[in-house]
CSV table of C-alpha atoms and ligand atoms in Angstrom, one decimal:
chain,number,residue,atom,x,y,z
V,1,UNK,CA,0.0,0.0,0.0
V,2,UNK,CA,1.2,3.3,-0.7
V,3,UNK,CA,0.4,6.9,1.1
V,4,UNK,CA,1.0,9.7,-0.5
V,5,UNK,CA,0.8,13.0,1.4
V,6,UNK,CA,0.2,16.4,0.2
V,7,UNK,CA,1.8,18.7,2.0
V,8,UNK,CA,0.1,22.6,1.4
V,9,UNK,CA,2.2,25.2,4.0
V,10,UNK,CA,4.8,27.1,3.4
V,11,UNK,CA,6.0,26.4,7.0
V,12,UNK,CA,8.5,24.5,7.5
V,13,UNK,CA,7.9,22.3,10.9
V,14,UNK,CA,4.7,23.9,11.5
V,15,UNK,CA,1.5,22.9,12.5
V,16,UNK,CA,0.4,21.1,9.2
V,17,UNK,CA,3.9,20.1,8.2
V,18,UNK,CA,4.0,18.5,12.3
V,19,UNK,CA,0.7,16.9,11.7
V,20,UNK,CA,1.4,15.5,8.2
V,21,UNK,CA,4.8,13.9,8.9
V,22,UNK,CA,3.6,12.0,12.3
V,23,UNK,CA,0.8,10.4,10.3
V,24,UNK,CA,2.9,9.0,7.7
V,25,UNK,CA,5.6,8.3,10.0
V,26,UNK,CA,3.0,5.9,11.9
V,27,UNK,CA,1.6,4.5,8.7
V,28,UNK,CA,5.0,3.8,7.4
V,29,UNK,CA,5.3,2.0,11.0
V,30,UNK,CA,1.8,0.1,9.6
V,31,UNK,CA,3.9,-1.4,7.1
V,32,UNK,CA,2.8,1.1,4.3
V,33,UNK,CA,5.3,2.9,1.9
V,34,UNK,CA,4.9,6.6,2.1
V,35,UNK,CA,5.9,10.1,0.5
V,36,UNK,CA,5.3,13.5,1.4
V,37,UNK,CA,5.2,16.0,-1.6
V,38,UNK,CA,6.1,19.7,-0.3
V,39,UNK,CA,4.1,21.7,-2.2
V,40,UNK,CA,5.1,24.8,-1.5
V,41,UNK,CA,8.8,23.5,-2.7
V,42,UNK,CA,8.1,21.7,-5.7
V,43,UNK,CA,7.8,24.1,-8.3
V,44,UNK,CA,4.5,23.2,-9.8
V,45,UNK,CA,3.5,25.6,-12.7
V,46,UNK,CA,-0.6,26.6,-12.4
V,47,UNK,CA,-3.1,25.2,-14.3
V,48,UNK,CA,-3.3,27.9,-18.0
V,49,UNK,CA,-7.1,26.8,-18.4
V,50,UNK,CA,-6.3,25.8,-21.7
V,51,UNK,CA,-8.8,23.2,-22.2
V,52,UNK,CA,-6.3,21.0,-24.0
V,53,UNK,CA,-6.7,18.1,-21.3
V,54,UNK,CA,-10.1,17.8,-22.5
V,55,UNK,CA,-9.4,17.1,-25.7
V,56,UNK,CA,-6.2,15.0,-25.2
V,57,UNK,CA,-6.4,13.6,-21.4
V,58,UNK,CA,-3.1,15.3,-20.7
V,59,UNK,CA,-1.7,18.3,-19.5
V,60,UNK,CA,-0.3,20.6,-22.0
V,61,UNK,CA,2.5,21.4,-19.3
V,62,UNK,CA,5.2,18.4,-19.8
V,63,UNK,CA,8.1,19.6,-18.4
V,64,UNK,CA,7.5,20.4,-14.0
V,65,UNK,CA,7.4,18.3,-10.9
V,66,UNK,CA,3.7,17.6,-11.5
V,67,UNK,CA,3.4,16.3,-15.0
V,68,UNK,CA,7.1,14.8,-14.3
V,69,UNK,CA,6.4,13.1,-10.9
V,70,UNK,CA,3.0,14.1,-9.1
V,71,UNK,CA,0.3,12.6,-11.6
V,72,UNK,CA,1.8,9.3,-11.9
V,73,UNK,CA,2.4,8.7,-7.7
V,74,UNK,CA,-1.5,10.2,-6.9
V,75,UNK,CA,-2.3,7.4,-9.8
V,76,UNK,CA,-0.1,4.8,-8.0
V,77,UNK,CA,-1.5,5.9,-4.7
V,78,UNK,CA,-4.0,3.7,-2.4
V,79,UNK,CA,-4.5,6.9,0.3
V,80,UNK,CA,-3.9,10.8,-0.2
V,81,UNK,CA,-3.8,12.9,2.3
V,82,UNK,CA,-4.2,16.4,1.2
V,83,UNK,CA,-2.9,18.1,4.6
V,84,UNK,CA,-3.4,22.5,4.4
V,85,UNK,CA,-3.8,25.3,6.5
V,86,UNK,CA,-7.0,27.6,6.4
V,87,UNK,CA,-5.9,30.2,4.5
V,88,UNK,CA,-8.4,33.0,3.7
V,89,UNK,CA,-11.0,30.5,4.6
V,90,UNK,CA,-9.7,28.1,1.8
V,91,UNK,CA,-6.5,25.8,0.6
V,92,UNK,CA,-3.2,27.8,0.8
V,93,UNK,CA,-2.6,28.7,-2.4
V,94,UNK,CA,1.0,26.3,-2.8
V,95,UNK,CA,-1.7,23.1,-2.6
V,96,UNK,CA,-4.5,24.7,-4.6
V,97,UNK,CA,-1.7,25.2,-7.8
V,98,UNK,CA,-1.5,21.5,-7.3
V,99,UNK,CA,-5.1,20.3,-7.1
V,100,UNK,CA,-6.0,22.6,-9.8
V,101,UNK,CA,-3.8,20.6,-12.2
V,102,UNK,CA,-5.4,17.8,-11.5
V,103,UNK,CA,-8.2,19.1,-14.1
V,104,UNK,CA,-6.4,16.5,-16.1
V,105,UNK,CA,-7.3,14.0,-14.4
V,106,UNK,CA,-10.6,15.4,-14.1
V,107,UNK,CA,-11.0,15.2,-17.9
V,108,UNK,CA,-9.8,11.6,-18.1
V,109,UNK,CA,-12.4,10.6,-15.7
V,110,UNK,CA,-15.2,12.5,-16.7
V,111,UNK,CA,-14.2,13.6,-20.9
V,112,UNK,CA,-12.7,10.8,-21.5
V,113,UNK,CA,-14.2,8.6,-19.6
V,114,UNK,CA,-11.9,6.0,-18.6
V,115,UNK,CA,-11.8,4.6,-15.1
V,116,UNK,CA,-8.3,4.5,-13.1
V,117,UNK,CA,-8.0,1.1,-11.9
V,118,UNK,CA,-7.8,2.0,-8.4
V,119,UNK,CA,-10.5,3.8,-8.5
V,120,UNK,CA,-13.1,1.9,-6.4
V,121,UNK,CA,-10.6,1.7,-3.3
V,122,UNK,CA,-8.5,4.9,-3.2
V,123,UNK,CA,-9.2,6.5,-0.3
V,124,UNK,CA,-8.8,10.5,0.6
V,125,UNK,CA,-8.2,11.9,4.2
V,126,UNK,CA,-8.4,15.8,4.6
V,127,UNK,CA,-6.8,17.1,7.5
V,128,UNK,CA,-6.5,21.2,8.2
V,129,UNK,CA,-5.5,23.7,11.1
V,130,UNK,CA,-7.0,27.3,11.7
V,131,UNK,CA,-6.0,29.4,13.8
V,132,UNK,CA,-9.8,31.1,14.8
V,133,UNK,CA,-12.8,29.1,15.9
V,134,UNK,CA,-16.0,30.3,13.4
V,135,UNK,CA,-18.7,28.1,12.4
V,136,UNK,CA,-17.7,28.0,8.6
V,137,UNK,CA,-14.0,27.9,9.3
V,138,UNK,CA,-13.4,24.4,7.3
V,139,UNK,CA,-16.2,25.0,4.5
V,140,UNK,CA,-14.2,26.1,1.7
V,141,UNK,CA,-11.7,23.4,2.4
V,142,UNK,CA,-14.1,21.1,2.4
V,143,UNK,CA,-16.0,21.8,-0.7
V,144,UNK,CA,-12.0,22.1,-2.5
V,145,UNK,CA,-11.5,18.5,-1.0
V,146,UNK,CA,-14.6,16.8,-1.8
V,147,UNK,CA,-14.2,17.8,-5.5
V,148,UNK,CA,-10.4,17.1,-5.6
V,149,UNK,CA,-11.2,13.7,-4.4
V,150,UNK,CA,-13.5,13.1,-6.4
V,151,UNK,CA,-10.9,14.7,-9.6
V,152,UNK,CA,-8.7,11.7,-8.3
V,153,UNK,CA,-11.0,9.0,-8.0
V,154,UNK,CA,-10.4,8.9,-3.8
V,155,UNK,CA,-13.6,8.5,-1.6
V,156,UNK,CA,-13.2,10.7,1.3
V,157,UNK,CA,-12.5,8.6,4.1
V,158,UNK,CA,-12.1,10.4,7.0
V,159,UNK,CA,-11.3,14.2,7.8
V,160,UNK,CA,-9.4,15.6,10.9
V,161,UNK,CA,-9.8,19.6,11.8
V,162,UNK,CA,-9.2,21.6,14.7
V,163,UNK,CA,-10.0,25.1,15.4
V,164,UNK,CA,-7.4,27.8,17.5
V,165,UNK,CA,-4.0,26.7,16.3
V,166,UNK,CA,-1.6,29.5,15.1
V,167,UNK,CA,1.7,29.5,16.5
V,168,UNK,CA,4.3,27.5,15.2
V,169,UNK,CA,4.1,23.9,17.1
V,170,UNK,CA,0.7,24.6,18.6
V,171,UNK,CA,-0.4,21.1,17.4
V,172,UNK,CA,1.6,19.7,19.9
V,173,UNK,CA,0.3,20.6,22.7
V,174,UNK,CA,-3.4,19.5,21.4
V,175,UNK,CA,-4.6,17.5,23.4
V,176,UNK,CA,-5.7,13.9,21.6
V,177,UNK,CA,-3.5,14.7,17.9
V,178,UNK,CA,-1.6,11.4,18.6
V,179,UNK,CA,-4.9,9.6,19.5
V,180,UNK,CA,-6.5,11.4,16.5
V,181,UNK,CA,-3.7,9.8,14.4
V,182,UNK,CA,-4.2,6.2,15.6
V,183,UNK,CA,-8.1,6.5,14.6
V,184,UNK,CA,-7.1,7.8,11.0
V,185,UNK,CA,-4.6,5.1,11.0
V,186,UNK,CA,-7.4,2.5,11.7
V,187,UNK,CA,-10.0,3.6,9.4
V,188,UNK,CA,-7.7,4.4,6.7
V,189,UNK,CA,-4.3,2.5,6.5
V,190,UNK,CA,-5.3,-0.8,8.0
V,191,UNK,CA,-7.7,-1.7,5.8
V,192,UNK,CA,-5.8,-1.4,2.5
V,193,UNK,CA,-2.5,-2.5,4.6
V,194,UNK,CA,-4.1,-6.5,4.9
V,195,UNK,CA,-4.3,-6.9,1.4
V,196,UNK,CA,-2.5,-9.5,-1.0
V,197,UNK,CA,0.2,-8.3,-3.5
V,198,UNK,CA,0.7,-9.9,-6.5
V,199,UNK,CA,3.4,-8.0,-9.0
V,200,UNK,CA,2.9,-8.9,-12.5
V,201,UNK,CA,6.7,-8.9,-14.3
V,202,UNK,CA,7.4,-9.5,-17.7
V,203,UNK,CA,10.7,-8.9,-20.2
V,204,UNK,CA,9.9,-5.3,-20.5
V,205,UNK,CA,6.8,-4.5,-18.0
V,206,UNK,CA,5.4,-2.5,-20.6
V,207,UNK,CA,2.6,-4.2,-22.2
V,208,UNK,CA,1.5,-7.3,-21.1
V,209,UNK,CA,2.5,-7.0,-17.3
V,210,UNK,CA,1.1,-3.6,-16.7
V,211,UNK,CA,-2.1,-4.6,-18.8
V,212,UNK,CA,-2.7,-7.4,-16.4
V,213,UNK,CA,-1.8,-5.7,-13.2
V,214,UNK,CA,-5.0,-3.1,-14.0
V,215,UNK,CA,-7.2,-6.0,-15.4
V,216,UNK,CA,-6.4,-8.0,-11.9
V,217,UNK,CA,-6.6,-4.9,-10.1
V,218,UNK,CA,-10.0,-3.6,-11.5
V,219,UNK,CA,-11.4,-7.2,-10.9
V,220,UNK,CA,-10.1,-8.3,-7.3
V,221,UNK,CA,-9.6,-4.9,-6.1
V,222,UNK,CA,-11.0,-5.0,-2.7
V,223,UNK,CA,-8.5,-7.5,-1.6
V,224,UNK,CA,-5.9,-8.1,-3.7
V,225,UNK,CA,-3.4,-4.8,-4.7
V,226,UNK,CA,-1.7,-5.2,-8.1
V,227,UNK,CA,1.4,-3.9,-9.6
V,228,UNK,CA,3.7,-4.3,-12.8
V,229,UNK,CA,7.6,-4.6,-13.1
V,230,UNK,CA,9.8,-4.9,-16.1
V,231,UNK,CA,13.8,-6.4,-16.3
V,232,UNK,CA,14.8,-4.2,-18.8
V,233,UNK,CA,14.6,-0.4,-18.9
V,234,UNK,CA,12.1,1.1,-21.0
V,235,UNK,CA,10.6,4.9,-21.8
V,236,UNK,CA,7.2,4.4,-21.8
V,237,UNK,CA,4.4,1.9,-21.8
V,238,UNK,CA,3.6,0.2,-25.0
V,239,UNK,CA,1.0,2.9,-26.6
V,240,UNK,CA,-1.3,0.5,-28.8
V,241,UNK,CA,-1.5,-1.6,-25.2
V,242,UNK,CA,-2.5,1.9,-23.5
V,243,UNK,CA,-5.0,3.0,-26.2
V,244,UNK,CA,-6.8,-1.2,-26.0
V,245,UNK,CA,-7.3,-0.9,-22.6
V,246,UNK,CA,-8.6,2.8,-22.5
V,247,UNK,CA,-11.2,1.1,-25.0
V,248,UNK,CA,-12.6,-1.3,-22.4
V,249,UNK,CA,-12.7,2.0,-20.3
V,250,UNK,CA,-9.7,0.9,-18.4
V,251,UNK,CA,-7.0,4.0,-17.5
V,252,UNK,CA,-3.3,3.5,-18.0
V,253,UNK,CA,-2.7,7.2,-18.4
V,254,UNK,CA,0.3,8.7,-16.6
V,255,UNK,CA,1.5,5.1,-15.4
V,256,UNK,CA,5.4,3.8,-16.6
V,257,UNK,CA,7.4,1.1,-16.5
V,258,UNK,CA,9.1,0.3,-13.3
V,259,UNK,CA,11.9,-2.1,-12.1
V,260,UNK,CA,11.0,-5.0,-10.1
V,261,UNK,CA,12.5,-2.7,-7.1
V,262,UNK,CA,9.9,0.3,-7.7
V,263,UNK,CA,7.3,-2.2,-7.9
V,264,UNK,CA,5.2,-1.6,-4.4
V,265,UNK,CA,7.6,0.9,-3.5
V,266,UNK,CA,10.4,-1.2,-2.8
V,267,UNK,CA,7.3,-3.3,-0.1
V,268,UNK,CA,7.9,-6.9,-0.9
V,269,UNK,CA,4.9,-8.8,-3.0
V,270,UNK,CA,3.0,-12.0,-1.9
V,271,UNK,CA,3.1,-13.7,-5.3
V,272,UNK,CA,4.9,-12.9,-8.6
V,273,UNK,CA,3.1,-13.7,-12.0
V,274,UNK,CA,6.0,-14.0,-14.1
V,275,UNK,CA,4.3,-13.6,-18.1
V,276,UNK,CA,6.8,-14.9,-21.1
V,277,UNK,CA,10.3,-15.9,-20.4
V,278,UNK,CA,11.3,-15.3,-17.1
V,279,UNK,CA,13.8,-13.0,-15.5
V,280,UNK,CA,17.4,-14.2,-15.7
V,281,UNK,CA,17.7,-13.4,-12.1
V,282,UNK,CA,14.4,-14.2,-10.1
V,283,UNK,CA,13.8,-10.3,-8.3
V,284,UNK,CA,11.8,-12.4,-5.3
V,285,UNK,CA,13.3,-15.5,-4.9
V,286,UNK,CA,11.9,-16.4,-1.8
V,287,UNK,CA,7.8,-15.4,-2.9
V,288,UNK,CA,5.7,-17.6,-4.8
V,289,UNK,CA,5.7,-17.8,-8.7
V,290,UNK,CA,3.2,-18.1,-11.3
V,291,UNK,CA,4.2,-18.7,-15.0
V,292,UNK,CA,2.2,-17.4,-17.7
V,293,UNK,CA,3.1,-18.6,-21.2
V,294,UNK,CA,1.4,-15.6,-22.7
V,295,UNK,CA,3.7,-14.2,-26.1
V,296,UNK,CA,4.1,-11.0,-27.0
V,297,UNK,CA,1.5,-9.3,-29.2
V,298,UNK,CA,2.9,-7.9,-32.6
V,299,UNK,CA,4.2,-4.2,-32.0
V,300,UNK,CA,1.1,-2.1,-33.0
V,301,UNK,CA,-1.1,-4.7,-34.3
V,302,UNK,CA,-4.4,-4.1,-32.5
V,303,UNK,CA,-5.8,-7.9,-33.3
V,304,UNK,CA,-2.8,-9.4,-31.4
V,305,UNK,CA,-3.0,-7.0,-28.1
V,306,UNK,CA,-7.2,-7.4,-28.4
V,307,UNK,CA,-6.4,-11.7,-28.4
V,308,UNK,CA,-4.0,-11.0,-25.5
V,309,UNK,CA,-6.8,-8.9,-23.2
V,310,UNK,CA,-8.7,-12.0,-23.9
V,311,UNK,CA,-6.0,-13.9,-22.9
V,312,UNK,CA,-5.3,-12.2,-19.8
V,313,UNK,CA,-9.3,-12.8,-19.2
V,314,UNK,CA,-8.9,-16.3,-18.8
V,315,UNK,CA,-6.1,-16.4,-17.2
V,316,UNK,CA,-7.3,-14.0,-14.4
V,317,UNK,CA,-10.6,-16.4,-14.9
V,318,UNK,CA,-8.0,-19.3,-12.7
V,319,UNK,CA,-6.3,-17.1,-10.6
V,320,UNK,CA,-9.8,-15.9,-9.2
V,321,UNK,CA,-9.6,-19.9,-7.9
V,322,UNK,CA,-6.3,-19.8,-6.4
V,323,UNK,CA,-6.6,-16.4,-4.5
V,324,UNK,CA,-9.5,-17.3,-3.1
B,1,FMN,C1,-2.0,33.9,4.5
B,1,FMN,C2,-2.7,33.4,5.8
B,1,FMN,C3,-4.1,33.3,5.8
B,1,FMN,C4,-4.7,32.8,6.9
B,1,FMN,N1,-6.1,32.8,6.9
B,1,FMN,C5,-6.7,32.3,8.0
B,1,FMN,C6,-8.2,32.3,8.1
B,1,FMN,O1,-8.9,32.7,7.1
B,1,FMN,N2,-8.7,31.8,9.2
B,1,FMN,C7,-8.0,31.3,10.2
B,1,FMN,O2,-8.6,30.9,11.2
B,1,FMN,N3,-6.7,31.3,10.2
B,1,FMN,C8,-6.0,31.8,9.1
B,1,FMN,N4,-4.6,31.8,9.1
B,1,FMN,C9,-3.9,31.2,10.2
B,1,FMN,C10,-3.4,29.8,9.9
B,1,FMN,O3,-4.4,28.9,9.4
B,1,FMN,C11,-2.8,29.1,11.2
B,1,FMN,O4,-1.8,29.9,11.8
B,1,FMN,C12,-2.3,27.7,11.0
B,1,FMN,O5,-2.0,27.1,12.3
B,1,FMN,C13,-1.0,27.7,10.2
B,1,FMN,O6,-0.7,26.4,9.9
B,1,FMN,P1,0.9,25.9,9.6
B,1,FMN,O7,1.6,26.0,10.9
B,1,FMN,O8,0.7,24.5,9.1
B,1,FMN,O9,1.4,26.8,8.6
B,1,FMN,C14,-4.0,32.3,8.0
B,1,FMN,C15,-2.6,32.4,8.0
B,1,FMN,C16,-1.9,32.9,6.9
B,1,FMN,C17,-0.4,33.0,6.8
């Protein structure tokens, strides 16, 4: 499982920052892998309202942290936690730049229409400080939330506020923000902690692992967590592959190949499904092994990757047995 927290003040060590960094800190400890994304340090351009995402599915912006990094580790992410201080009785500003980008994700969802494979368990936890104590205090960073969740395909899980915090450090003396952490822990990390991981490898992890890994993944996903690996290095994921399984309304966008190590975030898997000719040298040797005799579809040929989805159909059809 992977947590990936969103970081939105500019203060370093302060309330938010305190808050953010003890919850992934004790969700590492859960046995999740975590990151923290600094917002206000990462340099992300704003969203130019261009409208080319809905046409294309992709930002038009191809060169900063966001469309370099960000879109692809909220797509590989099980929880985000979008952590920000009231500002103005909204998002700071150095988070919002980063949620408004995520318009592109927005159109592939809701344009586009294809459906990220995690999509039915991603989970979102909001959690915010103010320093006053009014009624509406958290309303416009709830609205932001709720719709960025939704942007990201995460169901709002759980949200943690509290009222009168200024100072730098002021969390800590808050009564309960440890216990508050343990109960987000619970409802949030445990659940998608337990799960089973299978990592689908094959020669190049760029077609026929990663198309399985999302089929798997859209069809066991409330107990099994899927992911892909490849032995040799390669740029990108194999694009007639991508644009077959965004037919069956199945989302690859912004996903690339990854070594058996960045599988999981380095978190070891419960079984490998190794599809074509094995590694050379077996990543796992001490996890469970599957072999899938499944060749290669012809580079481009539509027919061949269509008979492979088929393929992968069946196959899936026996694993369903075993897993069971
Ligand atoms: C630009 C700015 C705007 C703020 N706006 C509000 C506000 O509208 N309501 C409020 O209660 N506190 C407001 N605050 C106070 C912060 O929310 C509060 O100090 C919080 O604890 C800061 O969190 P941090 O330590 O994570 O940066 C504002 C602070 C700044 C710097």
């Amino acid at each position: 499982m992977f947590v990936l927290g969103l970081q939105g003040s500019p203060r370093k060590g302060g309330n938010t920052d305190t808050f953010l960094s003890a919850f992934l800190d004790r969700a590492a400890g859960a046995g999740a892998a975590v990151k923290n994304i600094q917002a206000a340090k990462a340099g992300i351009v704003p969203c130019r309202g261009c409208g080319y995402c809905e046409k294309k599915g992709t930002c038009v912006i191809t060169d900063d942290p966001m469309a370099m990094e960000i879109y692809g580790l909220i797509r590989r992410a099980d929880l985000v936690v979008a952590a920000s201080p009231v500002y103005f009785y909204g998002i700071s500003a150095q988070l919002k730049v980063l949620i408004d980008r995520c318009q592109t994700l927005w159109s592939r969802k809701y344009v586009l229409k294809v459906k990220d494979p995690l999509a039915s368990e991603r989970k979102g936890l909001l959690f915010s400080v103010a320093a006053s104590r009014g009624r509406q205090l958290f309303d416009g960073i709830h609205l932001t939330a709720k719709y960025f969740f939704d942007a990201i395909d995460a169901r709002m899980e759980h949200a943690i506020t509290y009222r009168g915090i200024e100072a730098k450090g002021a969390i800590r003396k808050r009564e309960n923000w440890t216990a508050d952490i343990e109960t987000a822990i619970e409802k949030t990390v445990i659940p998608l902690v337990e799960r089973t991981r299978i990592l689908f490898v094959s020669p190049r992890g760029a077609c026929r692992a990663p198309m399985a890994a999302a089929m798997a993944q859209q069809r066991f996903s409330d107990h099994i967590r899927t992911d892909f690996a490849g032995m040799e290095k390669t740029a990108a994921l194999d694009e007639a592959m991508v644009r077959c399984v965004q037919e069956t309304g199945l989302d690859l966008g912004y996903r690339r190949p990854q070594s058996p190590e960045e599988a999981f975030f380095g978190l070891a898997p419960d079984l490998v499904v190794v599809i074509g000719d094995g590694p050379e040298e077996d990543p796992h040797p001490d996890v469970e092994n599957l072999h899938w005799s499944l060749p290669a579809p012809l580079p481009n040929d539509d027919q061949s990757i269509k008979a492979l989805h088929l393929q992968i159909h069946a196959n899936l059809d026996q694993l369903t047995k075993r897993i069971r």
